């Protein structure tokens, strides 16, 4: 078996959208089809993003001080500084700089759920704690969590970097002052240049000296500079905005700085509800067919309960005329969009920012738009992503959660599990609301009875395995365990498979899961299906699927829990597989001794182990039908040692334990 294979990665919460266009990298699936490209996994995407981050990173001022402070084992560094200078990115790069190849960074939870234990810190582990979005009223509790993690990291010899909230120095505990490094703004022009080169854009020094860029270099957050670089690349790739860097740059600057005023002006010129509904529909369904835009606008009028005029359709302006009046183009392929770069995003932002009372209606409208047959799968995904972006920017994460529940109900008008999964993923990777969505996933998973819709269970399983496990693997295990134990049907089986897949690849996760399952196996909690814990434990103990060498203490306890709650006929096949694994040198003898230790004190369990070993030595498994005499001798010797260990545990030190029919009969 392989060495410890943690599911942690050294990257931010996922792919970062630093442009104004649509970037939808999701793990949502329909009929088993992954939305990711072939061969792409969450781990691979995070690693690719880290490589991109490394290529664009420019150390902020005083970064060297933080690097020096993090150099020793057990170090804790707290990063302070103004918002927008890239503190989280700096934290990630600091931890990466002290890592060796193959090491990973795990993000620590700020607010663990009720039954989640504090993550176990181990030597040479690297941890990130992001407090940058903590509000004033929540800071004291967050600081207590920070102090707790600090003590654990210092004791274990791990390393941790925490990002502090800006402007709360007056609330900080004096004991933390020596750990704080105040970062300064990095050279913005250099940051922007690195992002441009990462996009494959060639430029001259003079082309970065415009008044607009100079103003941005002085005050803009680093994320805005990255966004502008993406916009320039988008202008180049559209083949509609000139052929030179200067032309692409100017178009991107217009999109970044002028469109808000343009949209406001446009809405003063088009005040009727049908006009504005069509404009918003064009922005939300941009890239879909013009018919889909028209139907979406009609659906919005229904949600707004607008009384339509009585003039027959042929007496009103046609769709093409109405779209043209709103500067919406219809291409030769029938798809609708805006000619101006990133204009649709500005329209969406204007509606959500300036019509707050209509936000619940916008939510209900998007929920109903997914039913439109004119929208294809990709159109729906784009609409969900655009809605998620605006709802989260407006501070309304509950809108996403409500739609997730609607789209996964058995009564939903269509199979919208993929869209629900997309919405959950976008919430989970959001810098401000990621912890909120992890808590909501926990609340859903913790339902005390089989009350969740099957599609919701499947969506939760998808995001636990593919999103939460990337940066918060222990939280993913907790949520999958609840889904596997509290729900029923094929979806619960899928959650169980995902749970085991995570735990079989990490000693840390194996330890956490086995400890919890042992406790639940020996004292079933109310609302949990009786006896399921031991079944999951037994699957976890199967050597065929394990990719790590499990911790011996937890391995022994797990075996004892299985033996005490399941008939021997259930667990004996797994014992045989461990014996076979030892015979093929895939596992050490420690595992066989641990099983004997687990059975110590019970003559019945020891007897079953004894007879299983004897039977295994004499009657090979089906996959060993072509055994040579040498292999049979190996099995015989392993069986003899195993049985001798059983005799020693029972205090039968002077008895020769010869496997065979006679010994088997004596112990039966």
CSV table of C-alpha atoms in Angstrom, one decimal, residues 42-226:
chain,number,residue,atom,x,y,z
A,42,UNK,CA,-10.4,19.0,-8.7
A,43,UNK,CA,-6.8,18.3,-7.6
A,44,UNK,CA,-5.5,18.9,-11.0
A,45,UNK,CA,-7.4,22.2,-11.5
A,46,UNK,CA,-6.2,23.4,-8.1
A,47,UNK,CA,-2.6,22.5,-8.9
A,48,UNK,CA,-2.9,24.2,-12.3
A,49,UNK,CA,-4.3,27.3,-10.6
A,50,UNK,CA,-1.4,27.3,-8.2
A,51,UNK,CA,1.1,27.2,-11.0
A,52,UNK,CA,-0.7,30.2,-12.6
A,53,UNK,CA,-0.6,31.9,-9.2
A,54,UNK,CA,3.1,31.3,-8.9
A,55,UNK,CA,3.7,32.8,-12.3
A,56,UNK,CA,1.8,36.0,-11.5
A,57,UNK,CA,2.8,36.5,-7.9
A,58,UNK,CA,4.8,39.6,-6.9
A,59,UNK,CA,5.8,39.7,-3.2
A,60,UNK,CA,4.2,42.6,-1.3
A,61,UNK,CA,6.4,44.8,0.9
A,62,UNK,CA,7.7,43.0,4.0
A,63,UNK,CA,7.0,39.6,2.5
A,64,UNK,CA,10.6,38.6,3.3
A,65,UNK,CA,10.0,39.2,7.0
A,66,UNK,CA,7.1,36.8,7.0
A,67,UNK,CA,9.1,34.2,5.1
A,68,UNK,CA,11.9,34.5,7.7
A,69,UNK,CA,9.4,34.1,10.6
A,70,UNK,CA,7.9,31.0,9.0
A,71,UNK,CA,11.2,29.3,8.6
A,72,UNK,CA,11.2,27.3,11.8
A,73,UNK,CA,9.0,24.3,12.7
A,74,UNK,CA,6.0,25.3,14.8
A,75,UNK,CA,6.0,28.8,13.4
A,76,UNK,CA,2.8,30.9,13.2
A,77,UNK,CA,2.7,34.0,11.1
A,78,UNK,CA,-0.2,36.5,11.1
A,79,UNK,CA,-0.6,38.7,8.0
A,80,UNK,CA,-2.0,42.2,8.3
A,81,UNK,CA,-2.3,45.0,5.8
A,82,UNK,CA,-4.8,47.0,3.7
A,83,UNK,CA,-7.5,45.2,1.8
A,84,UNK,CA,-6.8,44.5,-1.9
A,85,UNK,CA,-3.0,43.9,-1.7
A,86,UNK,CA,-3.3,40.1,-2.0
A,87,UNK,CA,-2.9,38.9,1.6
A,88,UNK,CA,-4.5,35.5,1.0
A,89,UNK,CA,-2.3,34.9,-2.1
A,90,UNK,CA,0.7,35.9,-0.1
A,91,UNK,CA,-0.3,33.5,2.7
A,92,UNK,CA,-0.6,30.7,0.1
A,93,UNK,CA,2.8,31.5,-1.4
A,94,UNK,CA,4.5,31.7,2.0
A,95,UNK,CA,3.3,28.2,2.8
A,96,UNK,CA,4.3,26.9,-0.6
A,97,UNK,CA,7.8,28.3,-0.2
A,98,UNK,CA,8.4,26.2,2.9
A,99,UNK,CA,6.9,23.1,1.4
A,100,UNK,CA,8.7,20.3,-0.3
A,101,UNK,CA,7.5,18.6,-3.4
A,102,UNK,CA,4.4,16.6,-2.7
A,103,UNK,CA,3.5,18.6,0.5
A,104,UNK,CA,0.1,20.2,0.6
A,105,UNK,CA,-1.7,23.1,2.4
A,106,UNK,CA,-4.9,22.5,4.3
A,107,UNK,CA,-7.3,25.4,5.1
A,108,UNK,CA,-8.5,25.3,8.7
A,109,UNK,CA,-12.2,25.8,9.4
A,110,UNK,CA,-13.0,29.0,11.2
A,111,UNK,CA,-16.3,27.7,12.7
A,112,UNK,CA,-16.4,23.8,12.9
A,113,UNK,CA,-19.8,22.2,13.0
A,114,UNK,CA,-21.0,20.8,16.4
A,115,UNK,CA,-19.7,17.3,16.0
A,116,UNK,CA,-16.5,18.2,14.1
A,117,UNK,CA,-13.4,17.8,16.1
A,118,UNK,CA,-10.4,20.2,15.9
A,119,UNK,CA,-8.2,19.1,13.0
A,120,UNK,CA,-5.2,17.2,14.1
A,121,UNK,CA,-2.0,19.1,13.4
A,122,UNK,CA,1.0,17.0,12.5
A,123,UNK,CA,4.7,17.8,12.1
A,124,UNK,CA,5.6,19.3,8.7
A,125,UNK,CA,2.0,20.1,7.9
A,126,UNK,CA,1.1,23.5,6.5
A,127,UNK,CA,-2.1,25.3,7.4
A,128,UNK,CA,-3.9,28.4,6.1
A,129,UNK,CA,-6.5,30.2,8.3
A,130,UNK,CA,-8.4,33.0,6.5
A,131,UNK,CA,-10.0,35.6,8.9
A,132,UNK,CA,-10.0,38.4,6.3
A,133,UNK,CA,-13.8,38.5,6.1
A,134,UNK,CA,-14.6,38.3,9.8
A,135,UNK,CA,-16.9,41.1,11.0
A,136,UNK,CA,-16.1,43.2,14.0
A,137,UNK,CA,-18.7,41.5,16.2
A,138,UNK,CA,-17.4,38.0,15.3
A,139,UNK,CA,-13.7,38.8,15.8
A,140,UNK,CA,-13.4,37.8,19.5
A,141,UNK,CA,-14.7,34.3,18.7
A,142,UNK,CA,-12.5,34.1,15.6
A,143,UNK,CA,-9.4,35.1,17.7
A,144,UNK,CA,-10.1,32.4,20.2
A,145,UNK,CA,-10.1,29.9,17.4
A,146,UNK,CA,-6.9,31.4,16.1
A,147,UNK,CA,-5.3,31.0,19.6
A,148,UNK,CA,-6.4,27.4,19.8
A,149,UNK,CA,-4.9,26.6,16.4
A,150,UNK,CA,-1.7,28.5,17.3
A,151,UNK,CA,-1.2,26.3,20.4
A,152,UNK,CA,-1.7,23.1,18.4
A,153,UNK,CA,0.6,24.1,15.6
A,154,UNK,CA,3.4,25.2,17.9
A,155,UNK,CA,3.2,21.9,19.9
A,156,UNK,CA,3.1,19.7,16.8
A,157,UNK,CA,5.9,21.4,14.8
A,158,UNK,CA,3.5,22.3,11.9
A,159,UNK,CA,3.4,25.7,10.3
A,160,UNK,CA,0.4,28.1,10.0
A,161,UNK,CA,-0.2,31.4,8.2
A,162,UNK,CA,-3.4,33.4,9.2
A,163,UNK,CA,-4.8,36.3,7.2
A,164,UNK,CA,-6.2,38.9,9.7
A,165,UNK,CA,-9.1,41.2,9.0
A,166,UNK,CA,-8.1,44.7,8.0
A,167,UNK,CA,-8.7,47.6,10.5
A,168,UNK,CA,-9.2,45.6,13.6
A,169,UNK,CA,-5.8,46.1,15.3
A,170,UNK,CA,-7.5,47.7,18.2
A,171,UNK,CA,-9.3,44.5,19.1
A,172,UNK,CA,-6.2,42.3,18.8
A,173,UNK,CA,-4.9,40.4,21.8
A,174,UNK,CA,-1.4,41.8,22.8
A,175,UNK,CA,0.0,38.2,22.9
A,176,UNK,CA,-0.4,38.1,19.1
A,177,UNK,CA,1.6,41.2,18.3
A,178,UNK,CA,4.9,39.5,17.9
A,179,UNK,CA,3.5,37.2,15.3
A,180,UNK,CA,2.1,39.9,13.1
A,181,UNK,CA,3.7,41.0,9.8
A,182,UNK,CA,2.3,44.1,8.2
A,183,UNK,CA,2.3,43.7,4.4
A,184,UNK,CA,2.5,46.6,2.1
A,185,UNK,CA,1.1,47.1,-1.4
A,186,UNK,CA,3.3,45.4,-4.1
A,187,UNK,CA,4.4,47.3,-7.2
A,188,UNK,CA,1.1,47.3,-9.1
A,189,UNK,CA,2.5,47.8,-12.6
A,190,UNK,CA,4.7,44.8,-12.1
A,191,UNK,CA,1.8,42.7,-10.9
A,192,UNK,CA,-0.2,43.8,-14.0
A,193,UNK,CA,2.6,42.9,-16.3
A,194,UNK,CA,2.9,39.4,-14.9
A,195,UNK,CA,-0.8,38.8,-15.4
A,196,UNK,CA,-0.6,40.1,-19.0
A,197,UNK,CA,2.3,37.8,-19.8
A,198,UNK,CA,0.4,34.9,-18.2
A,199,UNK,CA,-2.3,35.6,-20.7
A,200,UNK,CA,0.2,35.5,-23.6
A,201,UNK,CA,-0.1,39.2,-24.3
A,202,UNK,CA,2.9,41.1,-25.7
A,203,UNK,CA,3.2,44.8,-24.9
A,204,UNK,CA,5.7,47.6,-24.7
A,205,UNK,CA,6.5,49.7,-21.6
A,206,UNK,CA,4.9,52.8,-23.1
A,207,UNK,CA,1.6,50.9,-23.6
A,208,UNK,CA,1.2,50.7,-19.8
A,209,UNK,CA,1.6,54.4,-19.2
A,210,UNK,CA,-1.9,55.6,-20.0
A,211,UNK,CA,-3.7,57.8,-17.5
A,212,UNK,CA,-6.3,55.2,-16.9
A,213,UNK,CA,-3.8,52.5,-16.1
A,214,UNK,CA,-1.7,54.8,-13.9
A,215,UNK,CA,-4.7,55.6,-11.8
A,216,UNK,CA,-5.5,51.9,-11.4
A,217,UNK,CA,-1.9,51.1,-10.5
A,218,UNK,CA,-2.2,53.7,-7.6
A,219,UNK,CA,-5.4,52.4,-6.0
A,220,UNK,CA,-6.9,49.3,-7.6
A,221,UNK,CA,-6.9,46.0,-5.7
A,222,UNK,CA,-4.7,43.3,-7.1
A,223,UNK,CA,-7.8,41.3,-8.1
A,224,UNK,CA,-9.0,44.2,-10.3
A,225,UNK,CA,-5.6,44.3,-12.1
A,226,UNK,CA,-5.9,40.6,-12.7
